Tab-separated table of C-alpha atoms in Angstrom:
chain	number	residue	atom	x	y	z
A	1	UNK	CA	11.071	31.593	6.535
A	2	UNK	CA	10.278	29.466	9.198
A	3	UNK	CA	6.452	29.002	10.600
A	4	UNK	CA	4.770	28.063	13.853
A	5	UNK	CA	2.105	25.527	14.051
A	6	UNK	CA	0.003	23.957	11.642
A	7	UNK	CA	-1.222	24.978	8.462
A	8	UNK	CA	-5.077	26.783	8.471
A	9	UNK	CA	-6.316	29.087	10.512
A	10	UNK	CA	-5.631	33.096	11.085
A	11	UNK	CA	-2.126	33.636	11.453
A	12	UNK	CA	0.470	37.060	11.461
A	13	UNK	CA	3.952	37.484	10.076
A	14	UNK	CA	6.646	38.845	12.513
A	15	UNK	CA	9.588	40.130	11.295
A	16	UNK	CA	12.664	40.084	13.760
A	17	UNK	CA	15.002	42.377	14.176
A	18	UNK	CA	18.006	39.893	12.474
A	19	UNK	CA	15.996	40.039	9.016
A	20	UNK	CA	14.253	36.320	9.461
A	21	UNK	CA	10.409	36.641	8.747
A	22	UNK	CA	8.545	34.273	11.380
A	23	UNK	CA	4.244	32.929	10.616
A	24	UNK	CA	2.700	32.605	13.869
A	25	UNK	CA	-0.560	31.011	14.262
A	26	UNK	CA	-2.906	33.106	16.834
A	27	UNK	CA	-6.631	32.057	17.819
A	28	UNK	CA	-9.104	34.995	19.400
A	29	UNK	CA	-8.200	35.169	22.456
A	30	UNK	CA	-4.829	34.756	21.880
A	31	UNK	CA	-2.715	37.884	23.387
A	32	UNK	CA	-0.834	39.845	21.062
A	33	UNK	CA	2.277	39.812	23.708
A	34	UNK	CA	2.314	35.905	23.632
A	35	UNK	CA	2.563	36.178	19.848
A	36	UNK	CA	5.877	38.626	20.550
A	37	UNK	CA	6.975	35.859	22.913
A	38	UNK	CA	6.414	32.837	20.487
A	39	UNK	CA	8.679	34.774	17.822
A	40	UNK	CA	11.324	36.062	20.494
A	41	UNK	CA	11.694	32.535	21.881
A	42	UNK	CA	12.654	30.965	18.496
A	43	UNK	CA	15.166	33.810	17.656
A	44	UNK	CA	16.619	34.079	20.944
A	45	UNK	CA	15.622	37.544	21.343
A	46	UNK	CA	14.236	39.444	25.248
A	47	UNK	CA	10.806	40.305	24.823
A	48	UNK	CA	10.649	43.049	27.228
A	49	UNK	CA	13.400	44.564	25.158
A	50	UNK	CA	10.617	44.506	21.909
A	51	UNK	CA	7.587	45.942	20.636
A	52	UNK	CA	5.235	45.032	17.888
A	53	UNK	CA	4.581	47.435	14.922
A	54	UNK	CA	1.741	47.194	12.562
A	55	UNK	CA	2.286	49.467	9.903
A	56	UNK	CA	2.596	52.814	11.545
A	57	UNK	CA	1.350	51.924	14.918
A	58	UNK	CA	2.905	50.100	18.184
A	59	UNK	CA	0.214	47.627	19.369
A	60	UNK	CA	-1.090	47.099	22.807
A	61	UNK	CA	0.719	44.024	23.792
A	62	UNK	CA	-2.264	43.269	26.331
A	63	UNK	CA	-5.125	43.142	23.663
A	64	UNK	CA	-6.625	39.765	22.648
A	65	UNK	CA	-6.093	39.002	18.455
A	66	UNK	CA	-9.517	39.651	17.974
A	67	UNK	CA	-9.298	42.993	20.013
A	68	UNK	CA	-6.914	44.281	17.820
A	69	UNK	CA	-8.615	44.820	14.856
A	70	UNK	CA	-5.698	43.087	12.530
A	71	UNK	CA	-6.021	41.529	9.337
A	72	UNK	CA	-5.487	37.679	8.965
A	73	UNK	CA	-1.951	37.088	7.874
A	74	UNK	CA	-1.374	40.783	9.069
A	75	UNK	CA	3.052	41.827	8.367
A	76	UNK	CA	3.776	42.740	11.986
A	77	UNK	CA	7.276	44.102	12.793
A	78	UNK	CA	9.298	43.849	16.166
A	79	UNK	CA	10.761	47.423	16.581
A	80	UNK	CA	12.550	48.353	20.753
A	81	UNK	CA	9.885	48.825	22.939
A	82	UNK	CA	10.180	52.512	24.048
A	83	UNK	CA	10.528	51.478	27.652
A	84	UNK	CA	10.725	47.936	29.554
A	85	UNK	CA	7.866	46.079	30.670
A	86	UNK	CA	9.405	44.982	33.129
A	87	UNK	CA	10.078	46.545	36.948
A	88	UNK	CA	7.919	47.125	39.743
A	89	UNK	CA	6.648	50.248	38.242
A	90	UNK	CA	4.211	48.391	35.836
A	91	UNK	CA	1.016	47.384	37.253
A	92	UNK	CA	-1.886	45.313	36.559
A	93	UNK	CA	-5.637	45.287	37.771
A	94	UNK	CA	-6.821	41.450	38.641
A	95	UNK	CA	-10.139	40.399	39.776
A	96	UNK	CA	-10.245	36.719	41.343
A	97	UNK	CA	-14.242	35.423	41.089
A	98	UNK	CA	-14.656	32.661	43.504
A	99	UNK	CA	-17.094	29.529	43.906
A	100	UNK	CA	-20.213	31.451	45.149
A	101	UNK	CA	-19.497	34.093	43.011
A	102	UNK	CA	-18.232	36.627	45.024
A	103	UNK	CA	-15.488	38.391	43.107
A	104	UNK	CA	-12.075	40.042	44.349
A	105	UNK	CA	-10.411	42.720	42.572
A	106	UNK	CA	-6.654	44.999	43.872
A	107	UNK	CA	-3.437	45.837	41.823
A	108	UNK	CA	-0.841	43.997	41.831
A	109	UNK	CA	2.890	44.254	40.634
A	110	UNK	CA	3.476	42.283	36.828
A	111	UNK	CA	6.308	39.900	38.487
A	112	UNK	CA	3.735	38.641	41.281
A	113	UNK	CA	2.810	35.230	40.961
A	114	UNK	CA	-0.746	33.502	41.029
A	115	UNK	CA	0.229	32.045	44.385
A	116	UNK	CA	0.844	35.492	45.301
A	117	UNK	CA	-2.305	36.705	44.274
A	118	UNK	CA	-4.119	33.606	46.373
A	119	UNK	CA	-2.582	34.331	49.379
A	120	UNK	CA	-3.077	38.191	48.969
A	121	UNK	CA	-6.596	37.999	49.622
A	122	UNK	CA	-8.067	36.931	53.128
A	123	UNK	CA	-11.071	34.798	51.916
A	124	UNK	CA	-8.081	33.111	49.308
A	125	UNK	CA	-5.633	32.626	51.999
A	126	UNK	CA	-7.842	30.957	54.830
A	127	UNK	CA	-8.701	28.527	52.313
A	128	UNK	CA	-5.353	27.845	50.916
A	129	UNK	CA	-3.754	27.890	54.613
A	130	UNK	CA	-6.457	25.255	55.501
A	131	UNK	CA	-5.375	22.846	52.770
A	132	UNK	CA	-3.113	19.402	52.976
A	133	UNK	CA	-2.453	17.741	49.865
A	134	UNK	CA	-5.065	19.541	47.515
A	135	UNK	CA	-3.473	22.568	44.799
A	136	UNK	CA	-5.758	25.050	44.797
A	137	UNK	CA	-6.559	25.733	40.952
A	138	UNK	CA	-6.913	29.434	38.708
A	139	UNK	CA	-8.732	29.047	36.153
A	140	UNK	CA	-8.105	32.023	33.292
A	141	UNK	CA	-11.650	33.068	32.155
A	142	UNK	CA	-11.717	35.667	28.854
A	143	UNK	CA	-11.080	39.084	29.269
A	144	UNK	CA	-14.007	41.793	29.767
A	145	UNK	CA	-13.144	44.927	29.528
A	146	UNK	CA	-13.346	47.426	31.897
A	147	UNK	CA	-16.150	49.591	29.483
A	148	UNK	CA	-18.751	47.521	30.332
A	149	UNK	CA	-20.729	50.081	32.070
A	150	UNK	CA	-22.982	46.980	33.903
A	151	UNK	CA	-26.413	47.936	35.454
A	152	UNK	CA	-29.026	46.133	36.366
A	153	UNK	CA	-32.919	47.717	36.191
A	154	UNK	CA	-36.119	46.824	36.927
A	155	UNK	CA	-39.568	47.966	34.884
A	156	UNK	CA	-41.377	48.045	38.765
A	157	UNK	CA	-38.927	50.770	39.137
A	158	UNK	CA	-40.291	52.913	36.675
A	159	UNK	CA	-43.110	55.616	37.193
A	160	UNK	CA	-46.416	53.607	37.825
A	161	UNK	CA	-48.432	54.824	34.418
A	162	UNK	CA	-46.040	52.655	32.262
A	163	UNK	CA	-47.511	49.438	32.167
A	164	UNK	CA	-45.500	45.864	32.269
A	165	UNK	CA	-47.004	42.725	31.413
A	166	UNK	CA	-46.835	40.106	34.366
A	167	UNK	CA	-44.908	37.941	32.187
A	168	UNK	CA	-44.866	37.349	28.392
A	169	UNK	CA	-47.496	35.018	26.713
A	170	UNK	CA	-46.020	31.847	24.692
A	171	UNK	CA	-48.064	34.031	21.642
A	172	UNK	CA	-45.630	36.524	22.219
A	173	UNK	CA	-42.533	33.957	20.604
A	174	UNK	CA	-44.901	32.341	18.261
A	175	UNK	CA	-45.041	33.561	14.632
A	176	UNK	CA	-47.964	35.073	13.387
A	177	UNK	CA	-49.256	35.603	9.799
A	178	UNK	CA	-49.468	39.343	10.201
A	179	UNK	CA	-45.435	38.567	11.116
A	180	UNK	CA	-45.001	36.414	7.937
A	181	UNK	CA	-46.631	38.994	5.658
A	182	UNK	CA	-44.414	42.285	7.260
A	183	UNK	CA	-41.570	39.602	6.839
A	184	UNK	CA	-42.160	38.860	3.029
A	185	UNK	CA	-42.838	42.718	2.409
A	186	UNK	CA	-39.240	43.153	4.281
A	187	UNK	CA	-37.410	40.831	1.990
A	188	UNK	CA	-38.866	42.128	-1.004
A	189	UNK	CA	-37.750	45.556	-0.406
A	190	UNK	CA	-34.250	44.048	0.478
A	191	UNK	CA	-34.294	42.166	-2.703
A	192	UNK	CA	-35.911	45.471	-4.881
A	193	UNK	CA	-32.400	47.515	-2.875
A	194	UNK	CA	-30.375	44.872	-3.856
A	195	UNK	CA	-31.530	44.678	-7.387
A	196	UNK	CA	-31.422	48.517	-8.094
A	197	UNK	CA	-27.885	48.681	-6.145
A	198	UNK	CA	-25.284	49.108	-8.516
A	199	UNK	CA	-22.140	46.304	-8.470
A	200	UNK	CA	-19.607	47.133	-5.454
A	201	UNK	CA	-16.118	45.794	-5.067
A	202	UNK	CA	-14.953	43.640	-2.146
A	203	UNK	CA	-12.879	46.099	-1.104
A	204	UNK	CA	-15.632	48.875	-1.337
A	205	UNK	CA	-17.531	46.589	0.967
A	206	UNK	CA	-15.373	46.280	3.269
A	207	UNK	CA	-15.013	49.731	3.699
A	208	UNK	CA	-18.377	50.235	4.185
A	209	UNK	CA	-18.291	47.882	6.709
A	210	UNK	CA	-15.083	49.104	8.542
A	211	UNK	CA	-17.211	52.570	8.544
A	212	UNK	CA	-19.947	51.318	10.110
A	213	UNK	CA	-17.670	49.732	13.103
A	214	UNK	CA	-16.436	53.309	13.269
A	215	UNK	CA	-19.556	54.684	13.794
A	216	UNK	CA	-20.480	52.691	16.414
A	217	UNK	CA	-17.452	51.579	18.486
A	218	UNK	CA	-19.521	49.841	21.013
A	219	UNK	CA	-22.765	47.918	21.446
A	220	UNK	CA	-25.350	48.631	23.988
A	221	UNK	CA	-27.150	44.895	25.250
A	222	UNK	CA	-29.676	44.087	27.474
A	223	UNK	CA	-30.613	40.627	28.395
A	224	UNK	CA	-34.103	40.496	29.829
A	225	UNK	CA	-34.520	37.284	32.571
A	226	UNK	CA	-37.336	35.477	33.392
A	227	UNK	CA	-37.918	37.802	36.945
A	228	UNK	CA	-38.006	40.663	34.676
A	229	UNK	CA	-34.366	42.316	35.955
A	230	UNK	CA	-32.528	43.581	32.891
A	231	UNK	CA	-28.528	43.256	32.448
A	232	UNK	CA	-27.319	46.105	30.700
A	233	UNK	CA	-23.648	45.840	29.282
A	234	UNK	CA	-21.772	48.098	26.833
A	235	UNK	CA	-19.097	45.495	23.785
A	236	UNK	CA	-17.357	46.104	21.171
A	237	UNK	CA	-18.795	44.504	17.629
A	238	UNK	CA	-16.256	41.958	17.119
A	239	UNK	CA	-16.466	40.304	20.250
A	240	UNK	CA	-18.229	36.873	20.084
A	241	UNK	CA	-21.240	35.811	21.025
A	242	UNK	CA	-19.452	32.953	23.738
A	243	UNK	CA	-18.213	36.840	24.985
A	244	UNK	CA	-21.508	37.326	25.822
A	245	UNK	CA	-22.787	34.521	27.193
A	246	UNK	CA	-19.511	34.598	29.553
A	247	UNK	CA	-20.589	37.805	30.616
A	248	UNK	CA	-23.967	36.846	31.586
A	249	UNK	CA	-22.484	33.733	33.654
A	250	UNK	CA	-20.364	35.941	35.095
A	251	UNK	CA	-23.296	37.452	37.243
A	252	UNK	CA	-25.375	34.626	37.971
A	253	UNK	CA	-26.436	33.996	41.252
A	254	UNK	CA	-25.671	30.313	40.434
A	255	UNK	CA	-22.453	29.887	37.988
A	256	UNK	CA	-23.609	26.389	37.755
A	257	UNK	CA	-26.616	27.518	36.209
A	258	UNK	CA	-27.847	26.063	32.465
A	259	UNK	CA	-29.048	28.594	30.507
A	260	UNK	CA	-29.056	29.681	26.762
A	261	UNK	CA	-29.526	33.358	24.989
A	262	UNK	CA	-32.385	34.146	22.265
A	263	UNK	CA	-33.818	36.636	20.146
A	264	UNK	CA	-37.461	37.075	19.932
A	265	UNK	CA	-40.147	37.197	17.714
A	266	UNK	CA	-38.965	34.945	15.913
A	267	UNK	CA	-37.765	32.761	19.082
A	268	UNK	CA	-33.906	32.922	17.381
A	269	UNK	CA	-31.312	30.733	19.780
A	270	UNK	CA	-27.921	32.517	20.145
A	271	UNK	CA	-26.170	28.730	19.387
A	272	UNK	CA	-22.940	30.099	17.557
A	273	UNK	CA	-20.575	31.215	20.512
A	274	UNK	CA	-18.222	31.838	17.577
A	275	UNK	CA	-20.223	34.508	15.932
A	276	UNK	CA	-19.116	38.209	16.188
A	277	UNK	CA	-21.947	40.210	17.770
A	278	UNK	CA	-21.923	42.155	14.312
A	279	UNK	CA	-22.626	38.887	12.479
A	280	UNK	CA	-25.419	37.820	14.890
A	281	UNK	CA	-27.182	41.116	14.183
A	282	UNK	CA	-26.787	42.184	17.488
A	283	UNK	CA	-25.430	45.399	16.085
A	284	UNK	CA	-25.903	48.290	17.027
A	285	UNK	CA	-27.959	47.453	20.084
A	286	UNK	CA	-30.479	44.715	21.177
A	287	UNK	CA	-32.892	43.299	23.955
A	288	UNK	CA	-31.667	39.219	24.187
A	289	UNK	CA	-33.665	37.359	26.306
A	290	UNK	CA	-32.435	34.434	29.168
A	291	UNK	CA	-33.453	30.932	29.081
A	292	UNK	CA	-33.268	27.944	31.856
A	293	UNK	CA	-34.882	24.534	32.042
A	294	UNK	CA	-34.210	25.535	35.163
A	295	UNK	CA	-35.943	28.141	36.969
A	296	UNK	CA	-35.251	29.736	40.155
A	297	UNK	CA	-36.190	32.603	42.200
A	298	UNK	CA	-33.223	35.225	41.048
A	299	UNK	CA	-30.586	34.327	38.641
A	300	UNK	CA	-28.565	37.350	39.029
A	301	UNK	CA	-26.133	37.895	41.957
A	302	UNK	CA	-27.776	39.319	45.345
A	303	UNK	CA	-25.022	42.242	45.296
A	304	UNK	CA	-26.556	43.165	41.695
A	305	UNK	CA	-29.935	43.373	42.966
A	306	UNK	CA	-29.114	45.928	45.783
A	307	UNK	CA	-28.154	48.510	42.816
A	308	UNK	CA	-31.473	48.130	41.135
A	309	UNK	CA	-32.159	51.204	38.835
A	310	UNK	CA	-35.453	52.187	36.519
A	311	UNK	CA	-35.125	51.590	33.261
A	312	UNK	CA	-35.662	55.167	32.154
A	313	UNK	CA	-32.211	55.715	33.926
A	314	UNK	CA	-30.882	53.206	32.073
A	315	UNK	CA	-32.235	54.713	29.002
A	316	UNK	CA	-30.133	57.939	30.043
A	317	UNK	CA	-26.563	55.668	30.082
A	318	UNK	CA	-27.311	54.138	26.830
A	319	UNK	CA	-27.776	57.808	25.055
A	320	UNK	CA	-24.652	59.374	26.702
A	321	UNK	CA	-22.434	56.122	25.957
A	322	UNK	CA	-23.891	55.809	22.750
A	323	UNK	CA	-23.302	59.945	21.939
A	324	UNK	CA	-20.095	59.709	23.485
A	325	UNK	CA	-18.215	56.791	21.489
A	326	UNK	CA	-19.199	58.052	18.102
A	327	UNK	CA	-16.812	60.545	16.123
A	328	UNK	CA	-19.621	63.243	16.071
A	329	UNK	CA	-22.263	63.730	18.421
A	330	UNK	CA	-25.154	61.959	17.269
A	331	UNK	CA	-28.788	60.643	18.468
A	332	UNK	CA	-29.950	57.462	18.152
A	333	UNK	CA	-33.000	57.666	16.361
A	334	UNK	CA	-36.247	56.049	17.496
A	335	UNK	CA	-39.130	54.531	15.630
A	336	UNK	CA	-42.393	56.539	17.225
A	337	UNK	CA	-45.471	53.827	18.393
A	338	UNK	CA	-47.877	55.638	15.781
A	339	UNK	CA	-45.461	54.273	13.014
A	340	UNK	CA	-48.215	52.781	9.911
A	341	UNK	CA	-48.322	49.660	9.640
A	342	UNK	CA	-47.287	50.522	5.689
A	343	UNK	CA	-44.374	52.179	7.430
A	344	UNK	CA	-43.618	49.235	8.793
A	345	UNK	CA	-43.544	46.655	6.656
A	346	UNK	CA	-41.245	49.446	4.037
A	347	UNK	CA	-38.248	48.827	6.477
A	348	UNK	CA	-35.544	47.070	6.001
A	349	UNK	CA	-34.490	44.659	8.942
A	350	UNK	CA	-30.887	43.525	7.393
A	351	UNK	CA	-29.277	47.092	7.592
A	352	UNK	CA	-29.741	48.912	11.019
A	353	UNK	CA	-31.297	52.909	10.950
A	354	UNK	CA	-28.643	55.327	10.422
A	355	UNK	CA	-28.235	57.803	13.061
A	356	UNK	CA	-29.744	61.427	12.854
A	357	UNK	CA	-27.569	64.518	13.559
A	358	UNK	CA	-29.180	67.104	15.989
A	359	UNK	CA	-31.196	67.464	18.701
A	360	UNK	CA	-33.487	64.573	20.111
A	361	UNK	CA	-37.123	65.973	20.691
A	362	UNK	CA	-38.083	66.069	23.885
A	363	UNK	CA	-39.553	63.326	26.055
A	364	UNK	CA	-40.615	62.852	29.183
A	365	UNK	CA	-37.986	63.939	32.018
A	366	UNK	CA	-35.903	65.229	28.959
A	367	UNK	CA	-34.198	61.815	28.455
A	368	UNK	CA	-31.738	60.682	25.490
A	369	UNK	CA	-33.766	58.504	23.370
A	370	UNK	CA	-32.820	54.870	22.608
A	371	UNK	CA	-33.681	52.286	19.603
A	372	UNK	CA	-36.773	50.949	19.323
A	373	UNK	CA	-35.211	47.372	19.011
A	374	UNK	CA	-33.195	47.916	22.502
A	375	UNK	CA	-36.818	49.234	24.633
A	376	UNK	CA	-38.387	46.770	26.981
A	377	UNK	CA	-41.018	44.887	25.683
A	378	UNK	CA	-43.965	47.473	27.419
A	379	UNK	CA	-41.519	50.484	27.761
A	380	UNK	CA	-43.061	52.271	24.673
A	381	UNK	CA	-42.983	56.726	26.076
């Protein structure tokens, strides 16, 4: 058996088509077809000619490792790809975001070069005609998939009878003692479940964990900024938190910008870019907010701004998407404002509500409802 890299780490086995078993080390964003390349390269084998099998199913080359929902040390086999990758039939969608932000997308053949790609576009090509000595540089950012479903609202949007606060108090991120005491009655329930629970296997939990993935395939996040526009984004629960804050960067007015991502109350910094969006309890759906030492007069990109929508209408895309990716047609269900106070403090914050079958009562303009932990801060119905 021989192995790739150095020991620690996730890793897969490939076996190749001449018997030999190879250990490939992978990190998340590696791409499942580099990991058939690695492996081909050492046996002396044609990629395009090759596939990778997991079990029963041919994987999607193009998928980062921590897309592909694969166990560490996973037993991959190569198997012939069921047609070539390569030929001018195969095409690829690549968007090109430039200095100021302003971001170029087309299709392009697979066996076109980068150079190709710069001099395909006519804001890319003046620049790189007008060059001497420099090398223009591409610089390969993480994937976001094209599920995203981005919006932008804007609470001033809304009908005028809902109220928004002008901005939120310091109070508002400060902990109270009416927040400690529905905090210690929320951990003693937890502790009560977990004390009545009866004994589960790993393997049971992990199942149970896997099921809840299933359930929701995708999580709906808004990131509130300092002006008050909301970026609303659809990922999947096992991409990272550095995901996220990519995404955010992504449409900023000024790249360059410092900023960091935090829950609130408590005031909760999103510091671990490593952390699955499941494991930073941003599952299945939250309001982050944006923070800058530096403040400025709009931090998203102009173009966003022009597509401004209410944030009852986003409201409506966070139902449907949120209906439409689980296996049966569910509602989310949302926590009324005349919940007690003894209602309250009976939750349990560690495990999110489970959804309710049927249909959602109406509200006003007959809109989907949405979790209570994903409204704006004054968007209570």
């Amino acid at each position: 058996m021989a192995a790739s890299g150095s020991s620690g780490g996730p890793a897969v086995s490939v076996l190749t088509p001449n018997g030999r078993r190879l250990t490939v080390k992978v990190a998340p964003s590696t791409v499942l077809l580099q990991v058939l390349e690695d492996t081909c390269r050492q046996q002396n084998f044609n990629p395009s000619e090759y596939d990778l099998k997991f079990q029963r199913n041919v994987l999607d080359l193009s998928l980062q490792w921590r897309f592909a929902n694969l166990p560490n040390n996973a037993k991959l086999e190569m198997v012939p790809a069921s047609r070539s990758r390569e030929g001018p039939e195969n095409t690829v969608r690549i968007a090109l975001q430039l200095d100021d932000g302003t971001r170029l997308q087309d299709t392009f053949c697979s066996r076109q070069t980068l150079w190709e790609i710069l001099v395909h576009f006519v804001q890319t090509r003046e620049c790189v005609e007008q060059l001497c000595e420099s090398t223009p540089v591409c610089v390969y950012m993480r994937d976001e998939p094209m599920e995203r479903e981005m919006v932008v609202c804007h609470p001033d949007l809304e009908d005028p009878f809902q109220a928004w606060p002008a901005e939120l108090p310091d109070e508002f991120f400060e902990i109270t003692v009416d927040d400690v005491r529905r905090r210690l009655a929320q951990l003693k329930s937890e502790r009560k479940r977990l004390e009545e629970a009866p004994l589960v296997t790993r393997s049971l939990r992990e199942a149970q964990m896997k099921e809840k993935l299933e359930r929701y395939p995708k999580i709906a996040l808004r990131i509130l900024f300092p002006d008050r526009y909301i970026l609303q984004g659809f990922f999947r629960p096992n991409e990272t938190v550095g995901d996220l804050q990519d995404f955010v960067r992504s449409h900023l007015g000024n790249p360059e910008l410092s900023f960091y991502l935090f829950l609130a109350p408590p005031k909760t910094i999103l510091s671990d870019c490593t952390l699955t969006l499941f494991q930073a309890n941003l599952f299945p759906a939250a309001l982050v907010h944006f923070g800058s030492e530096e403040p400025t007069d709009f931090y998203l990109e102009p173009q966003l701004l022009e597509n401004t929508i209410s944030p009852s209408t986003a409201d409506v895309l966070v139902a449907r998407c949120m209906s439409r990716a689980s296996a049966t047609p569910t509602v989310l269900p949302t926590l009324e404002p005349e919940l007690s106070e003894q209602e309250e403090s009976a939750e349990v914050a560690v495990e999110p509500p489970e959804p309710v079958a049927g249909t959602a009562q109406p509200v006003r303009r007959n809109l989907g409802k949405v979790p209570k932990w994903l409204k704006l801060p004054a968007g209570k119905r």
